[in-house]
PDB file of C-alpha atoms in Angstrom:
ATOM      1  CA  UNK A 159     -16.531 -12.372   6.476  1.00 94.00           C
ATOM      2  CA  UNK A 160     -13.372 -10.319   7.287  1.00 96.00           C
ATOM      3  CA  UNK A 161     -11.820  -7.599   5.294  1.00 97.00           C
ATOM      4  CA  UNK A 162      -8.065  -7.720   5.126  1.00 97.00           C
ATOM      5  CA  UNK A 163      -5.761  -4.693   4.433  1.00 97.00           C
ATOM      6  CA  UNK A 164      -2.181  -5.795   3.784  1.00 97.00           C
ATOM      7  CA  UNK A 165       0.855  -3.397   3.419  1.00 98.00           C
ATOM      8  CA  UNK A 166       3.999  -4.793   1.990  1.00 97.00           C
ATOM      9  CA  UNK A 167       7.261  -2.939   2.381  1.00 96.00           C
ATOM     10  CA  UNK A 168      10.914  -3.577   1.484  1.00 95.00           C
ATOM     11  CA  UNK A 169      13.173  -3.923   4.236  1.00 95.00           C
ATOM     12  CA  UNK A 170      14.881  -0.742   5.157  1.00 90.00           C
ATOM     13  CA  UNK A 171      18.330  -2.195   4.392  1.00 93.00           C
ATOM     14  CA  UNK A 172      17.309  -2.771   0.774  1.00 94.00           C
ATOM     15  CA  UNK A 173      17.605  -0.057  -1.716  1.00 94.00           C
ATOM     16  CA  UNK A 174      14.417   1.176  -3.546  1.00 95.00           C
ATOM     17  CA  UNK A 175      15.463   2.382  -6.985  1.00 95.00           C
ATOM     18  CA  UNK A 176      11.864   2.931  -8.106  1.00 94.00           C
ATOM     19  CA  UNK A 177      11.325   5.263  -5.106  1.00 95.00           C
ATOM     20  CA  UNK A 178      14.439   7.145  -6.025  1.00 95.00           C
ATOM     21  CA  UNK A 179      13.380   7.570  -9.581  1.00 95.00           C
ATOM     22  CA  UNK A 180       9.859   9.168  -8.700  1.00 95.00           C
ATOM     23  CA  UNK A 181      11.619  11.343  -6.272  1.00 94.00           C
ATOM     24  CA  UNK A 182      13.785  12.780  -8.962  1.00 95.00           C
ATOM     25  CA  UNK A 183      10.539  13.440 -10.938  1.00 94.00           C
ATOM     26  CA  UNK A 184       9.381  15.238  -7.851  1.00 94.00           C
ATOM     27  CA  UNK A 185      12.273  17.536  -7.884  1.00 94.00           C
ATOM     28  CA  UNK A 186      11.609  18.319 -11.482  1.00 94.00           C
ATOM     29  CA  UNK A 187       8.040  19.283 -10.531  1.00 92.00           C
ATOM     30  CA  UNK A 188       9.375  21.752  -7.976  1.00 93.00           C
ATOM     31  CA  UNK A 189       8.427  19.560  -4.816  1.00 94.00           C
ATOM     32  CA  UNK A 190      11.672  20.164  -3.093  1.00 93.00           C
ATOM     33  CA  UNK A 191      11.081  18.813   0.363  1.00 95.00           C
ATOM     34  CA  UNK A 192      10.300  15.159  -0.582  1.00 96.00           C
ATOM     35  CA  UNK A 193      12.865  12.705   1.019  1.00 95.00           C
ATOM     36  CA  UNK A 194      13.442   8.790   1.238  1.00 95.00           C
ATOM     37  CA  UNK A 195      10.512   7.680  -0.973  1.00 96.00           C
ATOM     38  CA  UNK A 196       9.848   3.930  -0.649  1.00 96.00           C
ATOM     39  CA  UNK A 197       7.422   2.213  -2.838  1.00 97.00           C
ATOM     40  CA  UNK A 198       5.377  -0.843  -1.570  1.00 97.00           C
ATOM     41  CA  UNK A 199       2.338  -2.639  -2.053  1.00 97.00           C
ATOM     42  CA  UNK A 200      -1.200  -2.302  -0.684  1.00 97.00           C
ATOM     43  CA  UNK A 201      -3.657  -5.174  -1.019  1.00 97.00           C
ATOM     44  CA  UNK A 202      -7.304  -5.454   0.047  1.00 96.00           C
ATOM     45  CA  UNK A 203      -9.466  -8.564  -0.203  1.00 96.00           C
ATOM     46  CA  UNK A 204     -12.128 -10.374   1.753  1.00 96.00           C
ATOM     47  CA  UNK A 205     -11.763 -13.543   3.718  1.00 96.00           C
ATOM     48  CA  UNK A 206     -15.075 -15.607   3.491  1.00 95.00           C
ATOM     49  CA  UNK A 207     -15.201 -17.143   6.963  1.00 94.00           C
ATOM     50  CA  UNK A 208     -16.793 -16.265  10.344  1.00 94.00           C
ATOM     51  CA  UNK A 209     -13.826 -17.597  12.337  1.00 94.00           C
ATOM     52  CA  UNK A 210     -11.158 -14.981  13.245  1.00 95.00           C
ATOM     53  CA  UNK A 211      -8.316 -17.444  13.734  1.00 95.00           C
ATOM     54  CA  UNK A 212      -9.033 -19.307  10.372  1.00 94.00           C
ATOM     55  CA  UNK A 213      -9.059 -15.804   8.778  1.00 95.00           C
ATOM     56  CA  UNK A 214      -5.721 -14.872  10.248  1.00 96.00           C
ATOM     57  CA  UNK A 215      -4.027 -17.947   9.246  1.00 95.00           C
ATOM     58  CA  UNK A 216      -5.173 -17.662   5.730  1.00 95.00           C
ATOM     59  CA  UNK A 217      -4.142 -14.118   5.540  1.00 96.00           C
ATOM     60  CA  UNK A 218      -0.750 -15.044   6.928  1.00 96.00           C
ATOM     61  CA  UNK A 219      -0.311 -17.839   4.370  1.00 95.00           C
ATOM     62  CA  UNK A 220      -1.556 -15.636   1.668  1.00 95.00           C
ATOM     63  CA  UNK A 221       0.976 -12.872   2.337  1.00 96.00           C
ATOM     64  CA  UNK A 222       3.879 -15.162   3.043  1.00 95.00           C
ATOM     65  CA  UNK A 223       3.493 -17.531   0.066  1.00 93.00           C
ATOM     66  CA  UNK A 224       2.046 -15.317  -2.612  1.00 94.00           C
ATOM     67  CA  UNK A 225       1.857 -11.531  -1.957  1.00 95.00           C
ATOM     68  CA  UNK A 226       5.191 -10.724  -0.425  1.00 95.00           C
ATOM     69  CA  UNK A 227       8.874 -11.782  -1.151  1.00 95.00           C
ATOM     70  CA  UNK A 228       9.914 -13.001   2.330  1.00 93.00           C
ATOM     71  CA  UNK A 229      13.542 -12.593   1.349  1.00 94.00           C
ATOM     72  CA  UNK A 230      13.336  -8.673   1.002  1.00 95.00           C
ATOM     73  CA  UNK A 231       9.866  -7.696   2.003  1.00 96.00           C
ATOM     74  CA  UNK A 232       8.015  -7.430   5.396  1.00 96.00           C
ATOM     75  CA  UNK A 233       4.113  -7.415   5.592  1.00 96.00           C
ATOM     76  CA  UNK A 234       1.617  -6.104   8.038  1.00 96.00           C
ATOM     77  CA  UNK A 235      -2.133  -6.528   7.949  1.00 97.00           C
ATOM     78  CA  UNK A 236      -5.339  -5.430   9.599  1.00 96.00           C
ATOM     79  CA  UNK A 237      -8.442  -7.701   9.761  1.00 96.00           C
ATOM     80  CA  UNK A 238     -11.955  -6.177  10.161  1.00 95.00           C
ATOM     81  CA  UNK A 239     -15.168  -7.898  10.572  1.00 94.00           C
ATOM     82  CA  UNK A 240     -17.673  -7.117   7.956  1.00 91.00           C
ATOM     83  CA  UNK A 241     -21.385  -8.113   7.724  1.00 81.00           C
TER      84      UNK A 241
ATOM     85  CA  UNK B 245       9.825  17.037   9.265  1.00 94.00           C
ATOM     86  CA  UNK B 246       6.688  14.891   8.438  1.00 96.00           C
ATOM     87  CA  UNK B 247       6.382  11.275   7.527  1.00 97.00           C
ATOM     88  CA  UNK B 248       3.756  10.738   4.810  1.00 97.00           C
ATOM     89  CA  UNK B 249       2.136   7.332   4.211  1.00 97.00           C
ATOM     90  CA  UNK B 250       0.194   7.101   1.103  1.00 97.00           C
ATOM     91  CA  UNK B 251      -2.354   4.298  -0.270  1.00 98.00           C
ATOM     92  CA  UNK B 252      -3.190   4.375  -3.763  1.00 97.00           C
ATOM     93  CA  UNK B 253      -6.139   2.104  -4.899  1.00 96.00           C
ATOM     94  CA  UNK B 254      -7.945   1.603  -8.023  1.00 95.00           C
ATOM     95  CA  UNK B 255     -11.517   2.836  -8.318  1.00 95.00           C
ATOM     96  CA  UNK B 256     -13.836  -0.126  -7.582  1.00 90.00           C
ATOM     97  CA  UNK B 257     -15.406   0.264 -11.008  1.00 93.00           C
ATOM     98  CA  UNK B 258     -12.099  -0.591 -12.611  1.00 94.00           C
ATOM     99  CA  UNK B 259     -11.157  -4.292 -12.993  1.00 94.00           C
ATOM    100  CA  UNK B 260      -8.067  -5.573 -11.315  1.00 95.00           C
ATOM    101  CA  UNK B 261      -6.675  -8.377 -13.421  1.00 95.00           C
ATOM    102  CA  UNK B 262      -3.434  -8.662 -11.276  1.00 94.00           C
ATOM    103  CA  UNK B 263      -5.419  -9.168  -8.237  1.00 95.00           C
ATOM    104  CA  UNK B 264      -7.563 -11.857  -9.974  1.00 95.00           C
ATOM    105  CA  UNK B 265      -4.326 -13.657 -11.073  1.00 95.00           C
ATOM    106  CA  UNK B 266      -2.886 -13.712  -7.537  1.00 95.00           C
ATOM    107  CA  UNK B 267      -6.289 -14.978  -6.392  1.00 94.00           C
ATOM    108  CA  UNK B 268      -6.180 -17.982  -8.598  1.00 95.00           C
ATOM    109  CA  UNK B 269      -2.723 -18.723  -7.258  1.00 94.00           C
ATOM    110  CA  UNK B 270      -4.202 -18.630  -3.672  1.00 94.00           C
ATOM    111  CA  UNK B 271      -6.783 -21.166  -4.754  1.00 93.00           C
ATOM    112  CA  UNK B 272      -4.077 -23.331  -6.047  1.00 94.00           C
ATOM    113  CA  UNK B 273      -2.263 -23.042  -2.567  1.00 92.00           C
ATOM    114  CA  UNK B 274      -5.458 -24.310  -0.882  1.00 93.00           C
ATOM    115  CA  UNK B 275      -6.534 -20.755   0.391  1.00 94.00           C
ATOM    116  CA  UNK B 276     -10.182 -21.149  -0.353  1.00 93.00           C
ATOM    117  CA  UNK B 277     -11.672 -18.248   1.429  1.00 95.00           C
ATOM    118  CA  UNK B 278      -9.980 -15.315  -0.299  1.00 96.00           C
ATOM    119  CA  UNK B 279     -12.201 -13.144  -2.335  1.00 95.00           C
ATOM    120  CA  UNK B 280     -12.083  -9.783  -4.216  1.00 95.00           C
ATOM    121  CA  UNK B 281      -8.316  -9.268  -4.125  1.00 96.00           C
ATOM    122  CA  UNK B 282      -7.390  -5.823  -5.240  1.00 96.00           C
ATOM    123  CA  UNK B 283      -3.774  -4.685  -5.533  1.00 97.00           C
ATOM    124  CA  UNK B 284      -2.776  -1.160  -4.929  1.00 97.00           C
ATOM    125  CA  UNK B 285       0.390   0.725  -3.989  1.00 97.00           C
ATOM    126  CA  UNK B 286       1.696   1.966  -0.585  1.00 97.00           C
ATOM    127  CA  UNK B 287       4.296   4.800  -0.476  1.00 97.00           C
ATOM    128  CA  UNK B 288       6.249   6.229   2.362  1.00 96.00           C
ATOM    129  CA  UNK B 289       8.344   9.403   2.453  1.00 96.00           C
ATOM    130  CA  UNK B 290       9.528  12.253   4.500  1.00 96.00           C
ATOM    131  CA  UNK B 291       8.571  15.829   3.874  1.00 96.00           C
ATOM    132  CA  UNK B 292      11.273  18.067   5.086  1.00 95.00           C
ATOM    133  CA  UNK B 293       9.274  21.073   6.390  1.00 94.00           C
ATOM    134  CA  UNK B 294       7.989  22.263   9.759  1.00 94.00           C
ATOM    135  CA  UNK B 295       4.825  23.679   8.319  1.00 94.00           C
ATOM    136  CA  UNK B 296       1.883  21.235   8.125  1.00 95.00           C
ATOM    137  CA  UNK B 297       0.091  23.090   5.357  1.00 95.00           C
ATOM    138  CA  UNK B 298       3.017  23.141   3.154  1.00 94.00           C
ATOM    139  CA  UNK B 299       3.577  19.622   3.761  1.00 95.00           C
ATOM    140  CA  UNK B 300       0.021  18.635   3.039  1.00 96.00           C
ATOM    141  CA  UNK B 301       0.213  20.714  -0.179  1.00 95.00           C
ATOM    142  CA  UNK B 302       3.374  19.045  -1.290  1.00 95.00           C
ATOM    143  CA  UNK B 303       2.064  15.640  -0.519  1.00 96.00           C
ATOM    144  CA  UNK B 304      -1.278  16.284  -2.468  1.00 96.00           C
ATOM    145  CA  UNK B 305       0.939  17.408  -5.499  1.00 95.00           C
ATOM    146  CA  UNK B 306       3.160  14.400  -5.336  1.00 95.00           C
ATOM    147  CA  UNK B 307       0.127  12.120  -5.248  1.00 96.00           C
ATOM    148  CA  UNK B 308      -1.802  13.848  -7.946  1.00 95.00           C
ATOM    149  CA  UNK B 309       0.984  14.471 -10.424  1.00 93.00           C
ATOM    150  CA  UNK B 310       3.415  11.584 -10.108  1.00 94.00           C
ATOM    151  CA  UNK B 311       2.319   8.724  -7.585  1.00 95.00           C
ATOM    152  CA  UNK B 312      -1.211   8.092  -8.828  1.00 95.00           C
ATOM    153  CA  UNK B 313      -3.128   7.923 -12.048  1.00 95.00           C
ATOM    154  CA  UNK B 314      -6.022  10.260 -11.416  1.00 93.00           C
ATOM    155  CA  UNK B 315      -8.043   8.768 -14.281  1.00 94.00           C
ATOM    156  CA  UNK B 316      -8.381   5.328 -12.433  1.00 95.00           C
ATOM    157  CA  UNK B 317      -6.911   5.587  -9.116  1.00 96.00           C
ATOM    158  CA  UNK B 318      -7.741   7.301  -5.772  1.00 96.00           C
ATOM    159  CA  UNK B 319      -5.285   8.149  -3.108  1.00 96.00           C
ATOM    160  CA  UNK B 320      -5.381   8.713   0.575  1.00 96.00           C
ATOM    161  CA  UNK B 321      -2.586   9.735   2.889  1.00 97.00           C
ATOM    162  CA  UNK B 322      -1.719  10.277   6.626  1.00 96.00           C
ATOM    163  CA  UNK B 323       0.846  12.821   7.688  1.00 96.00           C
ATOM    164  CA  UNK B 324       2.543  12.447  11.055  1.00 95.00           C
ATOM    165  CA  UNK B 325       4.999  14.726  12.669  1.00 94.00           C
ATOM    166  CA  UNK B 326       8.496  13.208  13.479  1.00 91.00           C
ATOM    167  CA  UNK B 327      11.507  14.655  15.010  1.00 81.00           C
TER     168      UNK B 327
END
């Protein structure tokens, strides 16, 4: 069994209006040093196999076909064996 | 200047219907080993200060008051100095 942790981010060339909006909120809260907020996704799941290559392939497929939007997002993951 | 990377996750006692839904999609795609998908947020931003304590305080406030929902989510962050 492997535990996968995936981070999905928008490409830096693509605007992030949600991040901009929260940042305006931060300013109103008195947090004056926050810059360039960008909001992405963090996804955790288990991969029920003992073979690392199979696990990696499955995670790649999952990220590419379902979790991320390959047109404007990048993904990155770590895979860690658990007992 | 510091770069903050924040991960926000739902507490494990709280159901994640969005994760469940994507997982059903995974099954339809033929990814049969994916279990316990949980979807959280990943947020990156800069903190424009040279003092680490100030930066930490500001990140904590930002996470607690704006980025996360303290009733059902936990947050965790790393802070890394950049030039």
